XYZ file of C-alpha atoms in Angstrom:
144
model
C 0.023 -0.016 0.022
C 2.850 2.384 0.852
C 4.442 1.714 -2.546
C 1.231 2.751 -4.394
C 0.904 5.966 -2.347
C 4.516 6.800 -3.004
C 4.069 6.194 -6.711
C 0.997 8.328 -6.683
C 2.845 11.144 -4.818
C 5.685 10.989 -7.390
C 3.267 11.152 -10.268
C 1.471 14.159 -8.794
C 4.818 15.886 -8.113
C 5.918 15.276 -11.692
C 2.624 16.537 -13.053
C 3.026 19.697 -10.969
C 6.583 20.121 -12.151
C 5.524 19.814 -15.840
C 2.669 22.306 -15.383
C 4.942 24.826 -13.686
C 7.551 24.452 -16.373
C 4.903 24.915 -19.025
C 3.597 28.025 -17.334
C 7.184 29.430 -17.196
C 7.757 28.666 -20.970
C 4.457 30.298 -21.782
C 5.416 33.473 -19.898
C 8.770 33.526 -21.556
C 7.162 33.179 -24.998
C 4.742 36.029 -24.281
C 7.541 38.298 -23.143
C 9.599 37.331 -26.154
C 6.697 38.178 -28.506
C 6.331 41.524 -26.841
C 10.052 42.226 -27.362
C 9.782 41.117 -30.940
C 6.839 43.557 -31.472
C 8.902 46.443 -30.055
C 11.955 45.518 -32.187
C 9.743 45.557 -35.251
C 8.459 49.023 -34.241
C 12.104 50.124 -33.666
C 13.051 48.907 -37.175
C 10.130 50.820 -38.713
C 11.177 54.058 -36.865
C 14.781 53.606 -37.999
C 13.501 53.237 -41.611
C 11.397 56.449 -41.184
C 14.412 58.349 -39.750
C 16.602 57.213 -42.664
C 13.992 58.169 -45.133
C 13.692 61.685 -43.651
C 17.486 61.965 -43.476
C 17.947 60.876 -47.093
C 15.016 62.996 -48.390
C 16.670 66.235 -47.212
C 18.941 66.487 -50.270
C 16.909 64.374 -52.708
C 13.505 63.570 -54.016
C 11.397 61.532 -51.571
C 10.907 58.759 -54.034
C 14.602 58.315 -54.677
C 15.257 58.170 -50.930
C 12.557 55.470 -50.538
C 14.142 53.534 -53.341
C 17.493 53.694 -51.794
C 16.180 52.345 -48.503
C 14.296 49.610 -50.401
C 17.458 48.584 -52.246
C 19.430 48.397 -48.934
C 16.622 46.321 -47.415
C 16.660 44.068 -50.494
C 20.409 43.484 -50.119
C 20.045 42.706 -46.411
C 17.099 40.352 -47.178
C 19.167 38.520 -49.844
C 22.167 38.030 -47.482
C 20.030 36.878 -44.584
C 17.988 34.625 -46.877
C 21.096 33.070 -48.380
C 22.518 32.453 -44.817
C 19.223 30.862 -43.740
C 19.017 28.639 -46.849
C 22.479 27.128 -46.266
C 22.236 23.681 -44.791
C 25.269 22.955 -42.761
C 25.160 19.664 -40.883
C 26.258 19.709 -37.340
C 29.062 17.160 -36.930
C 28.077 16.423 -33.393
C 24.449 15.633 -34.505
C 25.802 13.364 -37.281
C 27.978 11.523 -34.842
C 25.168 11.121 -32.393
C 22.880 9.696 -35.117
C 25.574 7.197 -36.110
C 26.077 6.103 -32.484
C 22.236 5.751 -32.040
C 21.992 3.709 -35.207
C 24.890 1.480 -34.146
C 23.355 0.970 -30.721
C 19.912 0.072 -32.111
C 21.453 -2.291 -34.582
C 23.339 -4.051 -31.766
C 20.160 -4.188 -29.615
C 18.392 -5.838 -32.592
C 21.313 -8.314 -33.018
C 21.260 -9.219 -29.320
C 17.493 -9.616 -29.340
C 17.681 -11.856 -32.399
C 20.345 -14.061 -30.650
C 18.348 -14.327 -27.467
C 15.098 -14.990 -29.404
C 16.782 -17.617 -31.436
C 18.285 -19.460 -28.389
C 15.193 -19.252 -26.140
C 13.078 -21.832 -28.160
C 16.028 -24.224 -28.251
C 16.420 -24.170 -24.503
C 12.631 -24.583 -23.871
C 11.877 -27.201 -26.449
C 11.778 -30.966 -25.779
C 12.610 -31.796 -29.377
C 15.656 -30.280 -31.015
C 13.955 -30.196 -34.452
C 10.936 -28.275 -33.142
C 13.293 -25.918 -31.224
C 15.290 -25.123 -34.365
C 12.185 -24.311 -36.417
C 10.866 -22.089 -33.608
C 14.173 -20.358 -33.209
C 14.430 -19.753 -37.010
C 10.929 -18.228 -37.217
C 11.476 -16.131 -34.120
C 14.770 -14.801 -35.470
C 13.166 -13.936 -38.756
C 10.387 -12.011 -37.098
C 12.770 -10.164 -34.900
C 15.070 -9.398 -37.751
C 12.218 -8.020 -39.785
C 11.059 -5.860 -36.867
C 14.507 -4.401 -36.154
C 15.118 -3.394 -39.811
C 12.074 -0.983 -39.873
């Protein structure tokens, strides 16, 4: 009885911990969205200031076109940087290690599954057939 109450207490504590972490992440996301909105307004005001500054000696349309061209160049550079797909060598190595570990688990499972019917069977012939079928099924499942 005490074990069940301890497990229930642990589950309730874990649930509370996840709810509080979620609440904290939600608050952080809301504050980040507010900061992004003010950053966007700052960018707009900087564009307006640049437009006014450039328009003093030129036509307003040419000043707006200069700002648009600068924005286009910045957009192209940032877009090019975002489109590059550089693989993280640590992530590639982690994926290789994971695949190797899963393959080894599959191999070990297949060996155990193949030997278990042999050990349980009264007849060696029936045990070999059961082992072969079990190994084939486990092999098919681990290759997925």
